[in-house]
Short mmCIF file of C-alpha atoms in Angstrom, two decimals:
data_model
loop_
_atom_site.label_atom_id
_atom_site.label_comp_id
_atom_site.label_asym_id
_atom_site.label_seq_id
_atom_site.Cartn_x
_atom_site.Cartn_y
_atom_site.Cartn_z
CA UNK A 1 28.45 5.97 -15.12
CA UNK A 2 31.02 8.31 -16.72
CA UNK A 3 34.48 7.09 -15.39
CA UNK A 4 36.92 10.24 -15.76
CA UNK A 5 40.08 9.00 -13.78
CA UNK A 6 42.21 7.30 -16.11
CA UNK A 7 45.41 8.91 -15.14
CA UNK A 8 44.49 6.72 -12.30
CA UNK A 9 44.15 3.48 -13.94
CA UNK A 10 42.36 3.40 -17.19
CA UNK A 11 40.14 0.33 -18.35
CA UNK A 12 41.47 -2.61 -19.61
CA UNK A 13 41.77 -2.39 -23.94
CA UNK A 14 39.97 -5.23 -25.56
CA UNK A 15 43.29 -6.16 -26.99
CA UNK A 16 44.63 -6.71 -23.32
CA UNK A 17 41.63 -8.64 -22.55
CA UNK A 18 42.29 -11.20 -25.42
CA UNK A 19 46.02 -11.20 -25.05
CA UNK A 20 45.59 -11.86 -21.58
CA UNK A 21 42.98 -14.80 -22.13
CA UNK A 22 44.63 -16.37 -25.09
CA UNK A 23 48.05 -15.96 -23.28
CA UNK A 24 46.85 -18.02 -20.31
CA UNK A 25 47.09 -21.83 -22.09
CA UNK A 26 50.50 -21.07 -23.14
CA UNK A 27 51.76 -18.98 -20.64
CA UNK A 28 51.84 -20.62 -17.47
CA UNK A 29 54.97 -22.70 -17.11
CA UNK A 30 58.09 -21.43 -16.25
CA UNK A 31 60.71 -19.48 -18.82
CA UNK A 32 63.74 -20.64 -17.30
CA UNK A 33 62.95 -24.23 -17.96
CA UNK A 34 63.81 -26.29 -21.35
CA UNK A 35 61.11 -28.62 -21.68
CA UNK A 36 58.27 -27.46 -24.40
CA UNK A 37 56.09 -25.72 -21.78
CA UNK A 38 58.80 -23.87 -20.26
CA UNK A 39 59.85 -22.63 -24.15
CA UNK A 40 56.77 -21.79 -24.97
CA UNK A 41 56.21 -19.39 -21.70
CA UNK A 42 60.12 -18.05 -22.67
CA UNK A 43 58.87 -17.28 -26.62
CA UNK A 44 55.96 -15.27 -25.16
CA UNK A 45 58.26 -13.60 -22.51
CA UNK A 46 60.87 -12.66 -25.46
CA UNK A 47 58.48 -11.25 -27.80
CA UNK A 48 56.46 -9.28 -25.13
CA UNK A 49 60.00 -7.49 -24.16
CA UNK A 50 60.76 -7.53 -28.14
CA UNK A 51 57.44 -5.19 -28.87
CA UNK A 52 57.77 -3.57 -25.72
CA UNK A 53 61.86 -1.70 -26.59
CA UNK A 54 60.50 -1.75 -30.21
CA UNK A 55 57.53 0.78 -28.36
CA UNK A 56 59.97 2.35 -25.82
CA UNK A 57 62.77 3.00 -28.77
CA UNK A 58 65.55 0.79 -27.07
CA UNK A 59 67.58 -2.72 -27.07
CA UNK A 60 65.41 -5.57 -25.85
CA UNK A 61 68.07 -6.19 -23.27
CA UNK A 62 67.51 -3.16 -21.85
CA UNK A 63 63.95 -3.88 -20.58
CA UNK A 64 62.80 -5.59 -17.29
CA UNK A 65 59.14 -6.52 -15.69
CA UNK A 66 58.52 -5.56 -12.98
CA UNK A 67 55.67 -6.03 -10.67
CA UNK A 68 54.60 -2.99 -11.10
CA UNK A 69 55.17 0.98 -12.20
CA UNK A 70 56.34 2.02 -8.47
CA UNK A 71 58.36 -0.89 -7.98
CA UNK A 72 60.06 0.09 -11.19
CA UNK A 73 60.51 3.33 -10.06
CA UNK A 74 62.10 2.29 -6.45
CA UNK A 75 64.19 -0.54 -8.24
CA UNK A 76 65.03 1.90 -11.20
CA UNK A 77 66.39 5.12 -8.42
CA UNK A 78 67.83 2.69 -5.79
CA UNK A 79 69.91 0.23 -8.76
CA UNK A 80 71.05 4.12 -10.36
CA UNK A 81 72.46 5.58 -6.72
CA UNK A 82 74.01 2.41 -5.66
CA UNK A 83 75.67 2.08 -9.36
CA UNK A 84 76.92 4.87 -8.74
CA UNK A 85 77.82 5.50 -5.40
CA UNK A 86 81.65 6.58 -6.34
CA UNK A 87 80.56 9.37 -7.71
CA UNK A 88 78.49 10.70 -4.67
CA UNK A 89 75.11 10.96 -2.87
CA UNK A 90 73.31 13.85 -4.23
CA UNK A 91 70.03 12.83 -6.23
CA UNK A 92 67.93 15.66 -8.37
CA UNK A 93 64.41 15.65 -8.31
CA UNK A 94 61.36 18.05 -9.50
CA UNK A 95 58.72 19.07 -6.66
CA UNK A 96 56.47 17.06 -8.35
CA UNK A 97 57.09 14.22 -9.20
CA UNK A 98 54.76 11.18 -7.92
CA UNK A 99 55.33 9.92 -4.85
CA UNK A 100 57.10 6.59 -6.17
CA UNK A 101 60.04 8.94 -6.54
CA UNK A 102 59.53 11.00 -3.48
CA UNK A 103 58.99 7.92 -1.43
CA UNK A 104 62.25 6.85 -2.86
CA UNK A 105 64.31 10.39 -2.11
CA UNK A 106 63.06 10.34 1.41
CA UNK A 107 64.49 6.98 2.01
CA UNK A 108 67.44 7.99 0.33
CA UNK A 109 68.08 11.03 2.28
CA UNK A 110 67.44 9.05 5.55
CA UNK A 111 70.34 6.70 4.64
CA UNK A 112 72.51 10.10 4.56
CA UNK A 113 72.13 11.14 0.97
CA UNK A 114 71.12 14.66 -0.27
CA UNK A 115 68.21 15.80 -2.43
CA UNK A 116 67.86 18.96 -4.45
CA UNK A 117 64.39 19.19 -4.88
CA UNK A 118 63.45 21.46 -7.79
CA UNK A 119 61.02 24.11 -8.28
CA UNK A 120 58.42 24.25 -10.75
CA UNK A 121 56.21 27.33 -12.43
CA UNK A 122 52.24 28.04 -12.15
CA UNK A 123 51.82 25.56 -14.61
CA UNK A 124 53.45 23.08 -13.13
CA UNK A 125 56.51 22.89 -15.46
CA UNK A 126 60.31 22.31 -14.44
CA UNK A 127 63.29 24.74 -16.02
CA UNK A 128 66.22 22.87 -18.13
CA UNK A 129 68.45 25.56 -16.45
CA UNK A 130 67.37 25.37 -13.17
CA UNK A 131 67.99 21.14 -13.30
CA UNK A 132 71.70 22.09 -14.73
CA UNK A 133 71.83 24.53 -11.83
CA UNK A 134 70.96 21.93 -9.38
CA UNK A 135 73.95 19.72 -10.79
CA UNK A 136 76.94 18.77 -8.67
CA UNK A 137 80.27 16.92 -8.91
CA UNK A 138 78.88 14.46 -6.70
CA UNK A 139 75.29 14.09 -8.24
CA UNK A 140 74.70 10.21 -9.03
CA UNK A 141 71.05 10.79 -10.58
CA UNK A 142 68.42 13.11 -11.39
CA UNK A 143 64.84 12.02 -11.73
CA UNK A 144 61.95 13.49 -14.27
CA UNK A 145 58.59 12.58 -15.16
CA UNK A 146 57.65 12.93 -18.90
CA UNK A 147 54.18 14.40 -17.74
CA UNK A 148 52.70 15.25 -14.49
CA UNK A 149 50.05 12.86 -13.13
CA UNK A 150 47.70 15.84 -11.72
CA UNK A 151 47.74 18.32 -14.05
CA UNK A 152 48.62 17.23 -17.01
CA UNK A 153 51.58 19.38 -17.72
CA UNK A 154 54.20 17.78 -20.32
CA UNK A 155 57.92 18.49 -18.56
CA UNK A 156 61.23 19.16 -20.89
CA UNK A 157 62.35 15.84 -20.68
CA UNK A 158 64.70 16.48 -24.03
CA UNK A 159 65.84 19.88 -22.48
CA UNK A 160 67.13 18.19 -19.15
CA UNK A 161 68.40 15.00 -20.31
CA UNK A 162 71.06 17.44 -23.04
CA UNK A 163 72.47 19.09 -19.54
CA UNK A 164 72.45 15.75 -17.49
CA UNK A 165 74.38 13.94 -20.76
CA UNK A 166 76.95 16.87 -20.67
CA UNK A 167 77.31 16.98 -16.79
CA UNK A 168 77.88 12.95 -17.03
CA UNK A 169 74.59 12.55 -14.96
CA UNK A 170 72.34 10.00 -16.03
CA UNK A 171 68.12 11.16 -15.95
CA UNK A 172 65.72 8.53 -14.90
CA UNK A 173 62.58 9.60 -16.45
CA UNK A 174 59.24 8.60 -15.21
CA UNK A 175 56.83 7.75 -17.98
CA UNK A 176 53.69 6.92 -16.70
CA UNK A 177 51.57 9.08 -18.17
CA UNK A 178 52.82 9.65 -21.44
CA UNK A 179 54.28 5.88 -22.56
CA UNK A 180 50.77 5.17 -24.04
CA UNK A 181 50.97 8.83 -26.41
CA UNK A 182 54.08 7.67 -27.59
CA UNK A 183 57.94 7.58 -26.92
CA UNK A 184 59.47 9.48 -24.16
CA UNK A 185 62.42 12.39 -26.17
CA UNK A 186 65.74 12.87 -25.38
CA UNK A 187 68.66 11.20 -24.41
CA UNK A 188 67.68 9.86 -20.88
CA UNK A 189 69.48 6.62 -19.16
CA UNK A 190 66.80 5.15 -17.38
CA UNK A 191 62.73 4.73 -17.65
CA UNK A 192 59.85 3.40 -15.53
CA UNK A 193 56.30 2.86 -16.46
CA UNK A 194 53.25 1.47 -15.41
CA UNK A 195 50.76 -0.65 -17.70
CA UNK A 196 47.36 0.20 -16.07
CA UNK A 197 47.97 3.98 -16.95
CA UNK A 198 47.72 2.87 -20.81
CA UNK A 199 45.03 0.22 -20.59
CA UNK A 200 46.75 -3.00 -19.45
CA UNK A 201 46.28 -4.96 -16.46
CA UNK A 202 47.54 -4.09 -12.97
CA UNK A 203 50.64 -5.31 -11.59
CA UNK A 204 53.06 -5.20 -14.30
CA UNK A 205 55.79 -2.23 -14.64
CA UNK A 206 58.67 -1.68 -17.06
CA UNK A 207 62.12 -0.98 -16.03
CA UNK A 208 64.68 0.16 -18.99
CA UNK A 209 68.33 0.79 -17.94
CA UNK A 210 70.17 1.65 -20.99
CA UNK A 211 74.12 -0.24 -21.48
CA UNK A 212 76.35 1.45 -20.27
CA UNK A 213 74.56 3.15 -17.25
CA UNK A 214 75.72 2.07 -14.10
CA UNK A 215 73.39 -0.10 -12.13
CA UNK A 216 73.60 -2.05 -8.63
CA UNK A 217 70.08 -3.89 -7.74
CA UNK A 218 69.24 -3.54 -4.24
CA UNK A 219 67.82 -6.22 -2.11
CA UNK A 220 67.60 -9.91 -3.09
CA UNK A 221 68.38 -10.98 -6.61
CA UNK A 222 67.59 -13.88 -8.69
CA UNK A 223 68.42 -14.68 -11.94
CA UNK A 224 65.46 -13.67 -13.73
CA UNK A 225 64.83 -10.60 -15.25
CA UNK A 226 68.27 -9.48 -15.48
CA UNK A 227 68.68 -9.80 -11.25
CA UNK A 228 66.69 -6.44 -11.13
CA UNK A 229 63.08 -7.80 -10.44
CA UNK A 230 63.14 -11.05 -8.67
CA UNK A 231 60.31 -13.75 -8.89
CA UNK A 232 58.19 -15.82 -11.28
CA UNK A 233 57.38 -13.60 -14.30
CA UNK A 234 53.41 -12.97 -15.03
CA UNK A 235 53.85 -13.92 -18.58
CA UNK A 236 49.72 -13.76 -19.28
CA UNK A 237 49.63 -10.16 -17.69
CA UNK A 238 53.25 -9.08 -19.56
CA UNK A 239 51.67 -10.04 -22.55
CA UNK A 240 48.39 -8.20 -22.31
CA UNK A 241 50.68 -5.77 -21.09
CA UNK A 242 52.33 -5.62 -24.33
CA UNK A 243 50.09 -5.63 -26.57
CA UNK A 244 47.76 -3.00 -25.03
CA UNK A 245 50.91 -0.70 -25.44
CA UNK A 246 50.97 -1.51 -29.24
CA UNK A 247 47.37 -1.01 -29.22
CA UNK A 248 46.91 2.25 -27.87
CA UNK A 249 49.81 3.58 -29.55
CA UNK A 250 48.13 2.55 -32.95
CA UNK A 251 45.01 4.38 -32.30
CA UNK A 252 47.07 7.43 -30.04
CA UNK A 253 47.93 10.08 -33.14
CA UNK A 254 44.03 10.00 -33.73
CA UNK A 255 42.64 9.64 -30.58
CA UNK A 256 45.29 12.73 -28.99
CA UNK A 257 43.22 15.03 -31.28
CA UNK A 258 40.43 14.28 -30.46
CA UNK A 259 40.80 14.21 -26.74
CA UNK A 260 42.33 17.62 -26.64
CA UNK A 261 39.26 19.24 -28.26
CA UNK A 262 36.87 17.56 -25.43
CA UNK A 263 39.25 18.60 -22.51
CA UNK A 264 39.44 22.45 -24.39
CA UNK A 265 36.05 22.29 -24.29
CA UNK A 266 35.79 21.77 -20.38
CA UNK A 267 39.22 24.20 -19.88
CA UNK A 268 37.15 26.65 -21.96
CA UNK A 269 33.94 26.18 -20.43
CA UNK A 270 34.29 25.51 -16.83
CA UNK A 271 35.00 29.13 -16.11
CA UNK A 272 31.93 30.15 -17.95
CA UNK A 273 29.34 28.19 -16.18
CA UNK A 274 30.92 28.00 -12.44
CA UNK A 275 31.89 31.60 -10.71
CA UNK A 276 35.36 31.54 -8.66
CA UNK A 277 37.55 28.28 -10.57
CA UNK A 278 41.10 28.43 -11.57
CA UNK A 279 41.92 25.86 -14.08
CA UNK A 280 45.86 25.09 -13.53
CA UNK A 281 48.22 23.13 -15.93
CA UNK A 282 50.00 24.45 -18.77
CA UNK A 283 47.26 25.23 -20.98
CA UNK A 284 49.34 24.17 -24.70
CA UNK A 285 52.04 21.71 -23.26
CA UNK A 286 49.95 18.68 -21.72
CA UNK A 287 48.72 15.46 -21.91
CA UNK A 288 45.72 15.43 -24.64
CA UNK A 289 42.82 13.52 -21.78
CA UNK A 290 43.65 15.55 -18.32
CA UNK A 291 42.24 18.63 -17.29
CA UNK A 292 42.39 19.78 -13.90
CA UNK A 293 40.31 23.35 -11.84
CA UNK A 294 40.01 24.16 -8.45
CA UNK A 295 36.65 25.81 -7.28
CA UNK A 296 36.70 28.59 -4.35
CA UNK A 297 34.44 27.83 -1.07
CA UNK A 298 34.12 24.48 -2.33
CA UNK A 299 34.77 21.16 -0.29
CA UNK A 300 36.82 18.98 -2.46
CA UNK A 301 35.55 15.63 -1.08
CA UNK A 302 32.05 16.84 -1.03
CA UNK A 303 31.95 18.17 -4.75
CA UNK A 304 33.27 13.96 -5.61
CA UNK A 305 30.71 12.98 -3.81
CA UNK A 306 28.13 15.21 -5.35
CA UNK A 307 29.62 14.12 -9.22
CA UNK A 308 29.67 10.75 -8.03
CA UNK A 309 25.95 10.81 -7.16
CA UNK A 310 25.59 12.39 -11.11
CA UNK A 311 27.70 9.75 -12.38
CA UNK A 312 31.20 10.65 -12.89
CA UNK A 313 34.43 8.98 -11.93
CA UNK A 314 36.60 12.12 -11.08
CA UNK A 315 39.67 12.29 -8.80
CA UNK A 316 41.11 14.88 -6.57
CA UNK A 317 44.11 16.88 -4.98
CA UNK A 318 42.10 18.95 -2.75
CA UNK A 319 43.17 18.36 0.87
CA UNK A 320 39.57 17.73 1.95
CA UNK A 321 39.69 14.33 0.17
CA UNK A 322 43.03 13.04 2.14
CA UNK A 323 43.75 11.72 5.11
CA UNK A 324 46.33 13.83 6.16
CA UNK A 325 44.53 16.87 5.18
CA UNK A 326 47.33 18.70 3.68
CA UNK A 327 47.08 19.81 0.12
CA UNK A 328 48.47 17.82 -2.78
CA UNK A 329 51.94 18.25 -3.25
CA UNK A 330 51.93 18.73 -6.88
CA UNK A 331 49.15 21.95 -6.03
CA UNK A 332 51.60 23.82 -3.26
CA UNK A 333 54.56 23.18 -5.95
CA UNK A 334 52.80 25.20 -8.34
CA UNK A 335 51.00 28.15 -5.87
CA UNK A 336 47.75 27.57 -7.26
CA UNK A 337 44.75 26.94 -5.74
CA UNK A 338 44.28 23.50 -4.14
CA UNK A 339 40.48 23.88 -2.43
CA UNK A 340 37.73 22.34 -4.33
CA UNK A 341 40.36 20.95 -6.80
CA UNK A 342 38.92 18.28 -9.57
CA UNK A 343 40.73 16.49 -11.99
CA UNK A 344 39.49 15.31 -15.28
CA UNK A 345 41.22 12.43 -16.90
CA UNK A 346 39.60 11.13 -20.53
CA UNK A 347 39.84 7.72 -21.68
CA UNK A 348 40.26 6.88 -25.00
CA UNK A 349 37.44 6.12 -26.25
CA UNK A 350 35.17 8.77 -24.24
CA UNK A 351 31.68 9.98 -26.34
CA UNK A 352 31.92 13.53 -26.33
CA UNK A 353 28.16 13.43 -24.70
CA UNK A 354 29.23 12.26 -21.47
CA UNK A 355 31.30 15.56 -21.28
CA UNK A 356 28.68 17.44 -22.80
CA UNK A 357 27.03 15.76 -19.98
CA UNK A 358 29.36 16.79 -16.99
CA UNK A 359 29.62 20.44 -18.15
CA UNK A 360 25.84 20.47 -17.34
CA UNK A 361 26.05 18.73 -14.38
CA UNK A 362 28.92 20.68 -12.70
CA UNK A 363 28.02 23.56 -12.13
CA UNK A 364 24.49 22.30 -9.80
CA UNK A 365 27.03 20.15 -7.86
CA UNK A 366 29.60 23.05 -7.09
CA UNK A 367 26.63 24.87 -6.26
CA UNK A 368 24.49 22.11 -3.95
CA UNK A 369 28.53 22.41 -2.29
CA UNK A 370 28.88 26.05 -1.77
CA UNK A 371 25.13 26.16 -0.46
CA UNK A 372 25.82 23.48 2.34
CA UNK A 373 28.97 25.07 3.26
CA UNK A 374 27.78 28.65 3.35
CA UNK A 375 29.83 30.40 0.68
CA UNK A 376 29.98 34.30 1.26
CA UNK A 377 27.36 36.60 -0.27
CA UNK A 378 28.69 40.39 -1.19
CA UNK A 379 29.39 41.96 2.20
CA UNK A 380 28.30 45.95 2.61
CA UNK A 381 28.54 47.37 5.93
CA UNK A 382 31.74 48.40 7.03
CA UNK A 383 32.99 47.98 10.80
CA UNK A 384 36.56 48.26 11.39
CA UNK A 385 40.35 48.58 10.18
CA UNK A 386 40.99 45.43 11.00
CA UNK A 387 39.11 41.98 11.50
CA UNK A 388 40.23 38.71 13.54
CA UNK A 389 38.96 35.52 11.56
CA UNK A 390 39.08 32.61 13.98
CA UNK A 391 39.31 29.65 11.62
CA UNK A 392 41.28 27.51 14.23
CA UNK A 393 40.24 24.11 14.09
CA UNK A 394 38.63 24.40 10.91
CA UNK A 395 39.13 22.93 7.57
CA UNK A 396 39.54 23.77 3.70
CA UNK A 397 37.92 25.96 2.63
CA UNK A 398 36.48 27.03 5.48
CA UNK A 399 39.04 29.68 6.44
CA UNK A 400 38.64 30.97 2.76
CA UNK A 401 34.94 31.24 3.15
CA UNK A 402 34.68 32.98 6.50
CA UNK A 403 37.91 35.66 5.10
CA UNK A 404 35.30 36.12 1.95
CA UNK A 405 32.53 36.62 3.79
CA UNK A 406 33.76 39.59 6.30
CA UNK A 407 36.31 40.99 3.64
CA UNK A 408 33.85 43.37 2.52
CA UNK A 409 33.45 44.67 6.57
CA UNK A 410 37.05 46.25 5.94
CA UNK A 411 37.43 49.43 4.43
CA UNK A 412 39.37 49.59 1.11
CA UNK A 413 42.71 49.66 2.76
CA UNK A 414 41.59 47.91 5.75
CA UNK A 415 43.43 44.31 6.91
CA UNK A 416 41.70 40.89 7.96
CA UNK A 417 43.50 38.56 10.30
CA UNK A 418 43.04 35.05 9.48
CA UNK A 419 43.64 32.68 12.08
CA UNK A 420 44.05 28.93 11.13
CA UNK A 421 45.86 25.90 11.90
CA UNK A 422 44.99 24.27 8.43
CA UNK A 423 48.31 24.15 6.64
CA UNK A 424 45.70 24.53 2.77
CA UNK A 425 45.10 27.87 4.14
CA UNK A 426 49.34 28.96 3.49
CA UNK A 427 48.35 27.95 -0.20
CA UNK A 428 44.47 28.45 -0.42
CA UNK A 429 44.29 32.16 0.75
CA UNK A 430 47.15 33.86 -1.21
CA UNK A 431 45.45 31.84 -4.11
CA UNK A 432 42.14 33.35 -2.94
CA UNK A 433 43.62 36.67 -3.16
CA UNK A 434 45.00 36.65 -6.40
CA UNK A 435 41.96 35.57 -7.91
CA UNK A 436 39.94 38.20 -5.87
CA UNK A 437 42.52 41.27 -6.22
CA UNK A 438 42.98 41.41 -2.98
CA UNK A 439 46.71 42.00 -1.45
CA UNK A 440 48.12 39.25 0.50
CA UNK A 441 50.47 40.64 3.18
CA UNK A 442 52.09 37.65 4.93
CA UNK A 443 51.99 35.69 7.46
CA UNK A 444 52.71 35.85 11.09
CA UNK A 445 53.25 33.09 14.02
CA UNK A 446 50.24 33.27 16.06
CA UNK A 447 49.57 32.01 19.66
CA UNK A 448 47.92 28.93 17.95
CA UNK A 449 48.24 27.93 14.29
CA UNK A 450 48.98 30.77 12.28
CA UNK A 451 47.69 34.71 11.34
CA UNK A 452 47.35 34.77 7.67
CA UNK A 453 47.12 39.18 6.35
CA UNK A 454 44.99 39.99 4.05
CA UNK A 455 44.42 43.54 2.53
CA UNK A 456 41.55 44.87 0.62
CA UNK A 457 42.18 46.48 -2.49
CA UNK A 458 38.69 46.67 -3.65
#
């Protein structure tokens, strides 16, 4: 098996594995106490958070566990707005960032605050100028991440924390993804991570407010880890933590080559051996192991399933594999196509075969997809002006499908009326049409769901 999802977690690094085991005889006692246990739990504790500010590029007092890279994130926003809650209620964020931080702007904005929410390009990427745009006298925060977790796209973290630092705002940057490549630029006040992304275990997190940034922890407090993340520390996991970090940074400026040239080598080649894909990200400013494409007429959950039976791990933001059955967020940000979307994250370590591998495999599976599903042949015969698709009740890609197939029974000037009540379809079938030259007129309210225009240009 061929496990492709680390931006999801990726597998534990030896060096966490023996940290972690040879961490667990000395380890276990409690740091606040005196006795020779408790010191030797408080040495392990100090030089863990030691390493980690030495990795991060910050005081050792500046760093905090937490139980893990959301709870940093919710801890991190909620300490920053209630530090600073003189100033105002208006927090900054980018359309997509992961839901830790959206999670935490909704809950802020239900308490009574305001959210500017901003907008992002085709390839995912954030404007320096429109986050100083965004700024306000009463701002408190504004929240990046470093990279984007679906695409891959590296943000202008640098770029945004220069007009925060002049605007007296303080960023909170998110860096999940990219803590493992190597330190996060710029001047920012605040930083979250998460130590599964880079090879350690689950359940630990790092919190770094910098001194002099106001900060009010929410919630219950203790006196361990600075009041901001109450509870026994996991000292074994910290640890592994740690020294995975140190680890993977060692082997990063190596391995980022490396990893780049495998996930060209799918960018390049996936729209050579499968018809109808859009491969979205920035293609020069990303993460070196995460490539992500969306395929036309193509069920996202099914296509998993389908790599899954070949034997590779992949992950998806097509709506077909959630529950709610909307699109991902981080997709309808960017305008891109969301059905049939795939995203390939690399671990370190990956044998270039096993992509070799996938590139072979793919483009049966998108087909065995499209051929269950019914994807659209090229139409001839020409009927009317103007076509009624009833898609209502039916989901991605469906509605792109059935427009595809009758498109052709238009003539060139001619208008099909999509009917749907899928809310992909207000991202999927402008996509559709860009990719297809075809004109996409609008949309209209219909009696149920909504009519979707489409004209034919060729």
């Amino acid at each position: 098996m061929s496990y492709f999802d680390a931006a999801s977690a990726a597998p534990l690094h030896p060096v966490a594995r023996q940290a972690l085991l040879a961490s667990l005889d000395e380890g276990w006692a409690d740091p606040a106490r005196l006795y020779r246990e408790g010191r030797k739990a408080r040495m392990l504790l100090d030089a863990s958070r030691e390493a980690a500010a030495e990795a991060i590029g910050c005081r050792a007092d500046e760093v905090v566990f937490t139980p893990s890279g959301s709870r940093a994130v919710h801890t991190g926003v909620a300490g920053a707005l209630a530090g600073r809650r003189r100033v105002g209620r208006h927090l900054i964020v980018s359309a997509v960032e992961h839901s830790s931080v959206l999670h935490s702007a909704e809950v802020f904005e239900a308490a009574g605050g305001a959210v500017t929410r901003v907008s992002v390009d085709r390839a995912g990427a954030v404007a320096a100028a429109d986050y100083a745009a965004a700024l306000r006298e009463d701002t408190a925060l504004a929240v990046l991440q470093s990279a984007n977790h679906e695409v891959g796209t590296v943000q202008p973290v640098a770029g945004v924390a220069e007009v925060c630092r002049a605007a007296g705002v303080p960023l909170l940057v998110d860096a999940a993804q990219s803590l493992g490549w190597g330190p996060v630029e710029g001047d920012w006040s605040l930083l979250a991570a998460s130590a599964h992304k880079w090879g350690g275990p689950s359940g630990v997190g790092l919190l770094v407010v910098r001194k002099g940034v106001r900060f009010a922890a929410q919630g219950p407090v203790d006196e361990r880890e600075s009041g901001r993340a109450p509870g026994f520390e996991n000292i074994p996991a910290i640890v592994a933590a740690v020294a995975s970090l140190r680890a993977v940074r060692a082997e990063a400026a190596q391995e980022a080559v490396r990893l780049r040239e495998l996930t060209e080598r799918i960018r390049a080649r996936v729209p050579e051996v499968v018809a109808d894909v859009e491969v979205v990200g920035d293609p020069e400013r990303r993460l070196p192991g995460i490539v992500t494409f969306s395929c036309l007429y193509v069920d996202g959950e099914a296509l998993l399933h389908e790599l899954d039976r070949a034997g590779f791990s992949v992950s998806s933001g097509s709506s077909c594999t959630s529950s709610t059955l909307t699109p991902s967020h981080v997709l309808k940000a960017m305008g891109v196509l969301s059905e049939g979307n795939v995203r390939v994250s690399l671990p370190m370590g990956v044998a270039g075969a096993d992509v070799d591998r996938f590139l072979e495999v793919l483009p049966g599976a998108v087909a065995a997809v499209r051929e269950k599903l019914g994807a659209p042949a090229p139409a001839t015969a020409v009927r009317a002006r103007e076509l009624v698709v009833d898609s209502l009740g039916k989901r991605c890609p469906i509605p792109v499908i059935e427009l595809a197939k009758v498109i052709g029974d238009v003539p060139v000037g001619g208008t099909v009326r999509v009917l749907s009540d899928d809310a992909a379809a207000r991202l999927d079938i402008p996509a559709w049409c860009e990719m297809r030259a075809q004109q996409y007129i609008g949309e209209e309210p219909a009696d149920r769901g909504t009519a979707y225009l489409v004209r034919r240009l060729t």
